[in-house]
PDB file of C-alpha atoms and ligand atoms in Angstrom:
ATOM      1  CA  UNK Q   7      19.144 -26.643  57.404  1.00 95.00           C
ATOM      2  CA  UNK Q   8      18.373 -24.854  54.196  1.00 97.00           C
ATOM      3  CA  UNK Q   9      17.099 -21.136  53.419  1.00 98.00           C
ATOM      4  CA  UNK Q  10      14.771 -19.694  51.959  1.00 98.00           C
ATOM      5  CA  UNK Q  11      13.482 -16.472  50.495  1.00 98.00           C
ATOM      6  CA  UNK Q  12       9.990 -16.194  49.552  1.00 99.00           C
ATOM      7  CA  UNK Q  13       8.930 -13.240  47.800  1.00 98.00           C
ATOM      8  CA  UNK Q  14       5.097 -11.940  47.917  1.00 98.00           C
ATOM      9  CA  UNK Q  15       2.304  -9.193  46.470  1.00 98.00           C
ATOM     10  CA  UNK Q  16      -0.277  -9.687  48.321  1.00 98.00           C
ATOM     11  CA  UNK Q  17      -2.869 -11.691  50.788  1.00 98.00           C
ATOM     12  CA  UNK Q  18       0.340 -14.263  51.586  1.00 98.00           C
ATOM     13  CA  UNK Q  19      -2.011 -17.233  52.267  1.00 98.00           C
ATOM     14  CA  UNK Q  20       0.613 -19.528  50.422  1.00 98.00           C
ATOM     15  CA  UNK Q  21       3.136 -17.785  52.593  1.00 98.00           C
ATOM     16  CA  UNK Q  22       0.961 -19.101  55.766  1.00 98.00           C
ATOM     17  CA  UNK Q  23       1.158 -22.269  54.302  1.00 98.00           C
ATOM     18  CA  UNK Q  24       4.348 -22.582  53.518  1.00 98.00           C
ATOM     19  CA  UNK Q  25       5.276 -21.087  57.617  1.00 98.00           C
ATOM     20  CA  UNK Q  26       2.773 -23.868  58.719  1.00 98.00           C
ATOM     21  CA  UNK Q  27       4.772 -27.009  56.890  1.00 98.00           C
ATOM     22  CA  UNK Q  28       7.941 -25.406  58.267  1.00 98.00           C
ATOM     23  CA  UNK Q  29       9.413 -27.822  61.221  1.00 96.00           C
ATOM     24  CA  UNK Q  30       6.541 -30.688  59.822  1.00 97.00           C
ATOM     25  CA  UNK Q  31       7.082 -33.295  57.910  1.00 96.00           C
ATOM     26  CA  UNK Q  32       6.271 -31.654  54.888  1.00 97.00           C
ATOM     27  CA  UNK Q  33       9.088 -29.060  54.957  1.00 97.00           C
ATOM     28  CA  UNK Q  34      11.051 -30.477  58.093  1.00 96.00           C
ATOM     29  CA  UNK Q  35      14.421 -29.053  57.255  1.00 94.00           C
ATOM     30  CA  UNK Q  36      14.523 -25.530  55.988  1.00 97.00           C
ATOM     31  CA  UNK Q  37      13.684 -22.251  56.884  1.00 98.00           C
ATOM     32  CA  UNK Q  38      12.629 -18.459  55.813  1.00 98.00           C
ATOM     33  CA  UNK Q  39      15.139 -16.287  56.320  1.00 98.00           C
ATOM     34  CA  UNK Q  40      13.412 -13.381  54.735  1.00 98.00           C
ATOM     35  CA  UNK Q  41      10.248 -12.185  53.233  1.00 98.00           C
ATOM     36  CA  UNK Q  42      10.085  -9.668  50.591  1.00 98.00           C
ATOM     37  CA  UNK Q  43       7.268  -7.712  49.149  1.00 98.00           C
ATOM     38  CA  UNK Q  44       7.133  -5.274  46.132  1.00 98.00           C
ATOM     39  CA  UNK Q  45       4.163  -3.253  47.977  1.00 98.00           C
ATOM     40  CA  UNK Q  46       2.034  -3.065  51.243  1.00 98.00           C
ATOM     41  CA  UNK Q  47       0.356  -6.305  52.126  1.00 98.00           C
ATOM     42  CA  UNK Q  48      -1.106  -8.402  54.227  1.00 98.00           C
ATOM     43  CA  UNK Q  49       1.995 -11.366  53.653  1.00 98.00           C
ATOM     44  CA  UNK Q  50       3.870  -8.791  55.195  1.00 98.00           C
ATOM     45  CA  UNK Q  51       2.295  -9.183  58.624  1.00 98.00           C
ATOM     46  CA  UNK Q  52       2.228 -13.087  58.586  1.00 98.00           C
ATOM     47  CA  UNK Q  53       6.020 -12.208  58.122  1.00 98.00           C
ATOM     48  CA  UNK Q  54       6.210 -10.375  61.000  1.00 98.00           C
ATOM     49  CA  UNK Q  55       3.446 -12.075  63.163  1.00 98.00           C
ATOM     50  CA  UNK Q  56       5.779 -15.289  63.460  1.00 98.00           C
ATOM     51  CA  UNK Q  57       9.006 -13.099  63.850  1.00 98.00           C
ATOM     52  CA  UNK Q  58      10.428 -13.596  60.073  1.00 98.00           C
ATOM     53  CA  UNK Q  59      12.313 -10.805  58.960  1.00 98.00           C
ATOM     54  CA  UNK Q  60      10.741  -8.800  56.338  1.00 98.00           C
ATOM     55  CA  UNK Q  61      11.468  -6.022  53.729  1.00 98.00           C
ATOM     56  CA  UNK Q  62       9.265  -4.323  51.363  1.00 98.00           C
ATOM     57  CA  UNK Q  63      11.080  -3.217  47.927  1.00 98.00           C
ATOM     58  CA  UNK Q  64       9.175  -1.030  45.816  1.00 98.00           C
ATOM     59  CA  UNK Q  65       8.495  -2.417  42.269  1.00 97.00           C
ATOM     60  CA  UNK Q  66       9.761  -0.770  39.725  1.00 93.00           C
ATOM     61  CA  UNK Q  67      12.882  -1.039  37.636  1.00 90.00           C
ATOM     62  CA  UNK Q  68      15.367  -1.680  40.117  1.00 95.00           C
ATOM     63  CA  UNK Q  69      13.251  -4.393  41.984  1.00 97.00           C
ATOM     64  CA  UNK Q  70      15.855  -6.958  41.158  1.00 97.00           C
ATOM     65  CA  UNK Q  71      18.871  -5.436  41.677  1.00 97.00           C
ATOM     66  CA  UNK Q  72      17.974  -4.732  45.428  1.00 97.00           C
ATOM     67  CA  UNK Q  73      16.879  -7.658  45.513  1.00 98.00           C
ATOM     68  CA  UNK Q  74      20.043  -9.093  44.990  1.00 97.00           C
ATOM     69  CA  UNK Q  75      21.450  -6.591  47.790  1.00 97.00           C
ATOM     70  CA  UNK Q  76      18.683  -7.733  50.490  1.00 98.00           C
ATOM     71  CA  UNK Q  77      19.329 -11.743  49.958  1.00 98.00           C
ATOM     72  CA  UNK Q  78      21.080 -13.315  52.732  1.00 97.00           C
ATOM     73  CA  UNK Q  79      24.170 -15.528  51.824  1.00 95.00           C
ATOM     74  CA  UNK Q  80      23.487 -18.778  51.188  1.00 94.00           C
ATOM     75  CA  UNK Q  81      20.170 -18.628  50.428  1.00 97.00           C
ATOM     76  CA  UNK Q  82      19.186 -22.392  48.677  1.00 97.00           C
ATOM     77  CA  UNK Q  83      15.810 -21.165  47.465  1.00 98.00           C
ATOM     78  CA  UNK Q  84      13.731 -17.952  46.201  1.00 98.00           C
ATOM     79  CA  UNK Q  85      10.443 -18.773  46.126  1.00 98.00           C
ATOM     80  CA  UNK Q  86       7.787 -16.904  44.768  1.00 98.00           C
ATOM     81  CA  UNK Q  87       4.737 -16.937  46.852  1.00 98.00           C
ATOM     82  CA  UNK Q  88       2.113 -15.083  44.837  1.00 98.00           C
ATOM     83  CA  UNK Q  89       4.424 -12.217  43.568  1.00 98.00           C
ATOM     84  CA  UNK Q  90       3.815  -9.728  40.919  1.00 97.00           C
ATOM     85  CA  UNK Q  91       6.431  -8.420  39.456  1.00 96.00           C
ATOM     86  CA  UNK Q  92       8.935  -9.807  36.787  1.00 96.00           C
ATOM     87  CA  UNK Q  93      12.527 -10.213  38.220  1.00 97.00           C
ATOM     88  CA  UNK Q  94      14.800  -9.362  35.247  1.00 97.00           C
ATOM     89  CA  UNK Q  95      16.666 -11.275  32.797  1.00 97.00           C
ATOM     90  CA  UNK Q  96      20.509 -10.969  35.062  1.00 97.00           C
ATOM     91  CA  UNK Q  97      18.741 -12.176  38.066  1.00 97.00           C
ATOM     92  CA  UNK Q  98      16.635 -15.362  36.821  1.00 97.00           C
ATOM     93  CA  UNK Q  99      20.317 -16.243  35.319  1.00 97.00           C
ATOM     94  CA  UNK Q 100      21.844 -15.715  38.231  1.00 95.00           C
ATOM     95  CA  UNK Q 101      20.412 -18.249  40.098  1.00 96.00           C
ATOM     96  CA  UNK Q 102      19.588 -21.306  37.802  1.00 95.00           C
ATOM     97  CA  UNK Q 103      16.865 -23.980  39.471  1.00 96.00           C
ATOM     98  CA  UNK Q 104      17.173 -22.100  42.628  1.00 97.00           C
ATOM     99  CA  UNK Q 105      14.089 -20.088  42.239  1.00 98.00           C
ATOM    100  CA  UNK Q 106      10.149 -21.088  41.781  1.00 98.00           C
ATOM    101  CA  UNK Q 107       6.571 -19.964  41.139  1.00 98.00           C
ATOM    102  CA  UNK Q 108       3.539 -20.849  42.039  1.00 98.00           C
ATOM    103  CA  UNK Q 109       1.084 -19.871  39.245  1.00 98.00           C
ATOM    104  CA  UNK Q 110      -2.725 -20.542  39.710  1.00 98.00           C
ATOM    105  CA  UNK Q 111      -3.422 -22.416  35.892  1.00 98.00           C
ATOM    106  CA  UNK Q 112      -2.047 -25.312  34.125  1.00 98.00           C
ATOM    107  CA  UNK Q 113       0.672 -24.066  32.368  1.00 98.00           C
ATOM    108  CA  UNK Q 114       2.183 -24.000  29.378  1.00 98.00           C
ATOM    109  CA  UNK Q 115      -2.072 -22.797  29.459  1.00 98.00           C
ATOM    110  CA  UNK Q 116      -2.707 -19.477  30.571  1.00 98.00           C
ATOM    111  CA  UNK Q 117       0.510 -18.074  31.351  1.00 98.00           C
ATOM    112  CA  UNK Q 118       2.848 -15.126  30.104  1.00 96.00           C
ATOM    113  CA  UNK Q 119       2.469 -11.611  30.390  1.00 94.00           C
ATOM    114  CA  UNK Q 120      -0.962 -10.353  32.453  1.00 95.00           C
ATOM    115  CA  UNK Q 121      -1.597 -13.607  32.994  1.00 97.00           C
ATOM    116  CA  UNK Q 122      -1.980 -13.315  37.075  1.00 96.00           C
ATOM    117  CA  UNK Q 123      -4.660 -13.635  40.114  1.00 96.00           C
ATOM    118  CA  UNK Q 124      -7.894 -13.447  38.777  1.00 97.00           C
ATOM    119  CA  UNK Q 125      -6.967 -12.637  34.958  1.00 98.00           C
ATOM    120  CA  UNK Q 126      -5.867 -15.826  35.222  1.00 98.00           C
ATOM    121  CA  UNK Q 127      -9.400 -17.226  36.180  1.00 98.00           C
ATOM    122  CA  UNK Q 128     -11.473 -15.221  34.072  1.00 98.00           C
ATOM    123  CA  UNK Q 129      -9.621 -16.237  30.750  1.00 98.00           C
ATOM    124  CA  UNK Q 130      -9.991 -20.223  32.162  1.00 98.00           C
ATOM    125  CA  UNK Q 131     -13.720 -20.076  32.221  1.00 98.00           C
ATOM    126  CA  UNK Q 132     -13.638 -17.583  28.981  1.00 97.00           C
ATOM    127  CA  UNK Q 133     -12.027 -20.056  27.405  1.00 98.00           C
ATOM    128  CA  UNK Q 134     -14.549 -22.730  28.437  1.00 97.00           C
ATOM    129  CA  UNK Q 135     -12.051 -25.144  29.679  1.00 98.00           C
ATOM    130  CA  UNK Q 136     -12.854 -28.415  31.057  1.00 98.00           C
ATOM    131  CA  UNK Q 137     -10.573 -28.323  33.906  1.00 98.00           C
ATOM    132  CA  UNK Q 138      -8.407 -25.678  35.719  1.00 98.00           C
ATOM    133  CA  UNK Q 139      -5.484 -26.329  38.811  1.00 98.00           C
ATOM    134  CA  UNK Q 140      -1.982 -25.159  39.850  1.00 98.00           C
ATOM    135  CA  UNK Q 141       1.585 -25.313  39.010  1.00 98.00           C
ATOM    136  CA  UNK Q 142       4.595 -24.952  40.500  1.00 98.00           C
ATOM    137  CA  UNK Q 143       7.677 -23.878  38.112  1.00 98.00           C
ATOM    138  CA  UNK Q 144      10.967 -23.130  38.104  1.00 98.00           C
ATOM    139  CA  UNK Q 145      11.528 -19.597  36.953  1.00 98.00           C
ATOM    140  CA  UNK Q 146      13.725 -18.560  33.988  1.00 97.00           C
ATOM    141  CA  UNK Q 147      14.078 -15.338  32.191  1.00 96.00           C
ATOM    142  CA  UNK Q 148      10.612 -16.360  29.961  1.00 96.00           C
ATOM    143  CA  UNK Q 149       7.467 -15.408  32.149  1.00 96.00           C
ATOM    144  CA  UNK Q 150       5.605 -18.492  33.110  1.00 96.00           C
ATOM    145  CA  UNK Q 151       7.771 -20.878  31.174  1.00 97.00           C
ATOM    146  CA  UNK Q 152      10.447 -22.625  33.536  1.00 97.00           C
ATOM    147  CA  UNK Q 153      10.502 -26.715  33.458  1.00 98.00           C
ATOM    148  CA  UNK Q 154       7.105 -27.988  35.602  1.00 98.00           C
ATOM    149  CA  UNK Q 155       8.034 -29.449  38.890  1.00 98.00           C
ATOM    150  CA  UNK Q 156       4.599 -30.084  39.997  1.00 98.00           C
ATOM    151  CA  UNK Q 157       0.856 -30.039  38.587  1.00 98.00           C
ATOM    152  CA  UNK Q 158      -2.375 -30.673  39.976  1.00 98.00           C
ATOM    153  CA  UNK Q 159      -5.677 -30.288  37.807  1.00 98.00           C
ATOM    154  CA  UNK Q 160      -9.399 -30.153  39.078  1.00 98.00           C
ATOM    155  CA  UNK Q 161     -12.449 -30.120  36.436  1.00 98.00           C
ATOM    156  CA  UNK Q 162     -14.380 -26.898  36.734  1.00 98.00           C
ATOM    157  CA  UNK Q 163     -18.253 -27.430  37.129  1.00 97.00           C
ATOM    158  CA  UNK Q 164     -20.887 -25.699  34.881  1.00 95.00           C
ATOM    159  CA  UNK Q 165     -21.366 -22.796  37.605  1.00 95.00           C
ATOM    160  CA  UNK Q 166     -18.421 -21.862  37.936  1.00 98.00           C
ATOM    161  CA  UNK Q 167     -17.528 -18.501  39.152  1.00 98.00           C
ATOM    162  CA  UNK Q 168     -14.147 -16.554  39.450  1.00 98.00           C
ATOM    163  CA  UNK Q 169     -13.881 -16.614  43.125  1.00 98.00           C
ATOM    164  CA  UNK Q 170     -14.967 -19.966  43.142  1.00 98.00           C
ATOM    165  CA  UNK Q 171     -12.742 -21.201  40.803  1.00 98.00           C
ATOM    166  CA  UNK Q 172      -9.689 -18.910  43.145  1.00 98.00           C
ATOM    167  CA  UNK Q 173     -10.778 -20.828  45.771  1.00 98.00           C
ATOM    168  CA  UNK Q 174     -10.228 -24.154  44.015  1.00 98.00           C
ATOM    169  CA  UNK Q 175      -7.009 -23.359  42.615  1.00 98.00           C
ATOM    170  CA  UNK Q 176      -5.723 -21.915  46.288  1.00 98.00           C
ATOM    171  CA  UNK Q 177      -6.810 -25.541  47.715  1.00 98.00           C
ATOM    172  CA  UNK Q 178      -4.689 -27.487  44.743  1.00 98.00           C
ATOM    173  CA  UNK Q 179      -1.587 -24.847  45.743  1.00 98.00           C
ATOM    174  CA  UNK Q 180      -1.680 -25.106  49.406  1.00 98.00           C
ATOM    175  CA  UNK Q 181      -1.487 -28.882  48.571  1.00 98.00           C
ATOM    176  CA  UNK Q 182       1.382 -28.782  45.693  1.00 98.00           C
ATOM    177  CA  UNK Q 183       3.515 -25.895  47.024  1.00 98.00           C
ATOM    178  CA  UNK Q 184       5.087 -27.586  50.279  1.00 98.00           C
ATOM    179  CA  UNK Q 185       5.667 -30.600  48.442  1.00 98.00           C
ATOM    180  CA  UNK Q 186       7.267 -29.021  45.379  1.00 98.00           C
ATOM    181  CA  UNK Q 187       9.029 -27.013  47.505  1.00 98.00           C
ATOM    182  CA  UNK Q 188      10.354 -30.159  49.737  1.00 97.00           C
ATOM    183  CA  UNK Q 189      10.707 -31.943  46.387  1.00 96.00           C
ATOM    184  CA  UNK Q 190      13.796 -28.872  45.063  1.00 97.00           C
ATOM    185  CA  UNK Q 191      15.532 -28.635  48.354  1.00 96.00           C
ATOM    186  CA  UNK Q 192      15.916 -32.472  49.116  1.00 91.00           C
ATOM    187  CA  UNK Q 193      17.727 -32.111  45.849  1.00 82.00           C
ATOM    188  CA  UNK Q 194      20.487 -29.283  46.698  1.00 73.00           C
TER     189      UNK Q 194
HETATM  190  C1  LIG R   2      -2.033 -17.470  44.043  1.00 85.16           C
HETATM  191  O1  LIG R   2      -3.195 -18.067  43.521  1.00 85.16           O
HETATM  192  C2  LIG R   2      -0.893 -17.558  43.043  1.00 85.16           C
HETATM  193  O2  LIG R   2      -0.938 -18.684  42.242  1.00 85.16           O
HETATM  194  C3  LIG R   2      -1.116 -16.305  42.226  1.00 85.16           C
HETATM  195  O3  LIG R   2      -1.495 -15.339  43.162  1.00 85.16           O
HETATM  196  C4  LIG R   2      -2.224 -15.965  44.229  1.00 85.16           C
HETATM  197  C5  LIG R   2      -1.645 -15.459  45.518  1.00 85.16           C
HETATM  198  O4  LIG R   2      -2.406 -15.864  46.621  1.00 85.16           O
HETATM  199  N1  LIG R   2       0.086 -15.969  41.511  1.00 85.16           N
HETATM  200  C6  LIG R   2       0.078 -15.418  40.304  1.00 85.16           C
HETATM  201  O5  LIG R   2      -0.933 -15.136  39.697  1.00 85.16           O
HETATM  202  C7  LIG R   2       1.458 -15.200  39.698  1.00 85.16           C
HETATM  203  N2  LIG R   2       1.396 -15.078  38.287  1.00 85.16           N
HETATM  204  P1  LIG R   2      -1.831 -15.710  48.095  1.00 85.16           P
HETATM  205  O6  LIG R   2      -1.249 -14.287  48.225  1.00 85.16           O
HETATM  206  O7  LIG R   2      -3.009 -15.898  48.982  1.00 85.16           O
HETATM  207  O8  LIG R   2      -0.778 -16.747  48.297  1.00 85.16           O
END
């Protein structure tokens, strides 16, 4: 059985999902063995509402270092479910391929710095892109940069809003996410 971390920010619906493959065919062999959150949020109480053991860490500069402190030995996978804050250079080094993001563009497009939630969205359709989607990435000390383990595109139609668009992207993640994250443990 494998273990995971997954660190979140806010609403947690990729959390959900992720809980909901657990024991399934999608994820069928690994488990959370902690949530973490840099602030209040609503992830938090899917955490607790199916018993996972939870932890909120303040962000700020020593996010990562108590981090480290918090994880529970052995853990095969960090995996960023919607999180906000940047974990710093030591710790993305520390753990090489054994932590990933889901961000809500087609990168190398639209990533880096700022570029997160609906910032995200609103430069896509500034932009006047044909298409938008979701990637999954492993993370390394460069925001947003990490090899691609997983990409899944969608065109954007002509009336195209924001939180239309979020809700596009959300669908393409809830559908990439357990199967990148299936995809990195079957190799440990
Ligand atoms: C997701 O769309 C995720 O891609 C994005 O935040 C949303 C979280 O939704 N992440 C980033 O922007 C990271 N740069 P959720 O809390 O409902 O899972």
């Amino acid at each position: 059985m494998k273990s995971m971390v997954v660190l979140v920010s806010g609403g947690g619906t990729n959390l959900q999902r992720i809980i909901d493959c657990i024991g399934t065919a999608e994820i069928p062999n690994a488990e959370i063995k902690l949530v973490v959150a840099d602030r209040e949020c609503f992830g938090l109480q899917r955490a607790e509402k199916h018993g996972i053991k939870n932890v909120i860490i303040k962000r700020g500069k020593n996010f990562s270092q108590k981090l480290t402190d918090v994880l529970p030995e052995n853990t095969d996978l960090i995996v960023l479910a919607g999180f906000l804050s940047i974990l710093n250079k030591e710790f993305c080094e520390r753990f090489p391929g054994k932590i990933i993001n889901i961000h809500p563009a087609l990168l190398p497009k639209f990533g880096g710095k700022g570029m997160w939630g609906h910032h995200v969205h609103e430069a896509v359709l500034k932009t006047g892109e044909k298409e938008s989607g979701a990637t999954v990435h492993f993370v390394t000390s460069g925001i947003d940069e990490g090899k691609i383990i997983l990409q899944k595109s969608f065109e954007i139609s002509p009336n195209e809003t924001v939180e239309s668009l979020a809700d596009k992207v959300h669908e393409v993640e809830y559908s990439i996410f357990p199967e990148a994250i299936n995809m990195v443990l079957k190799d440990y």
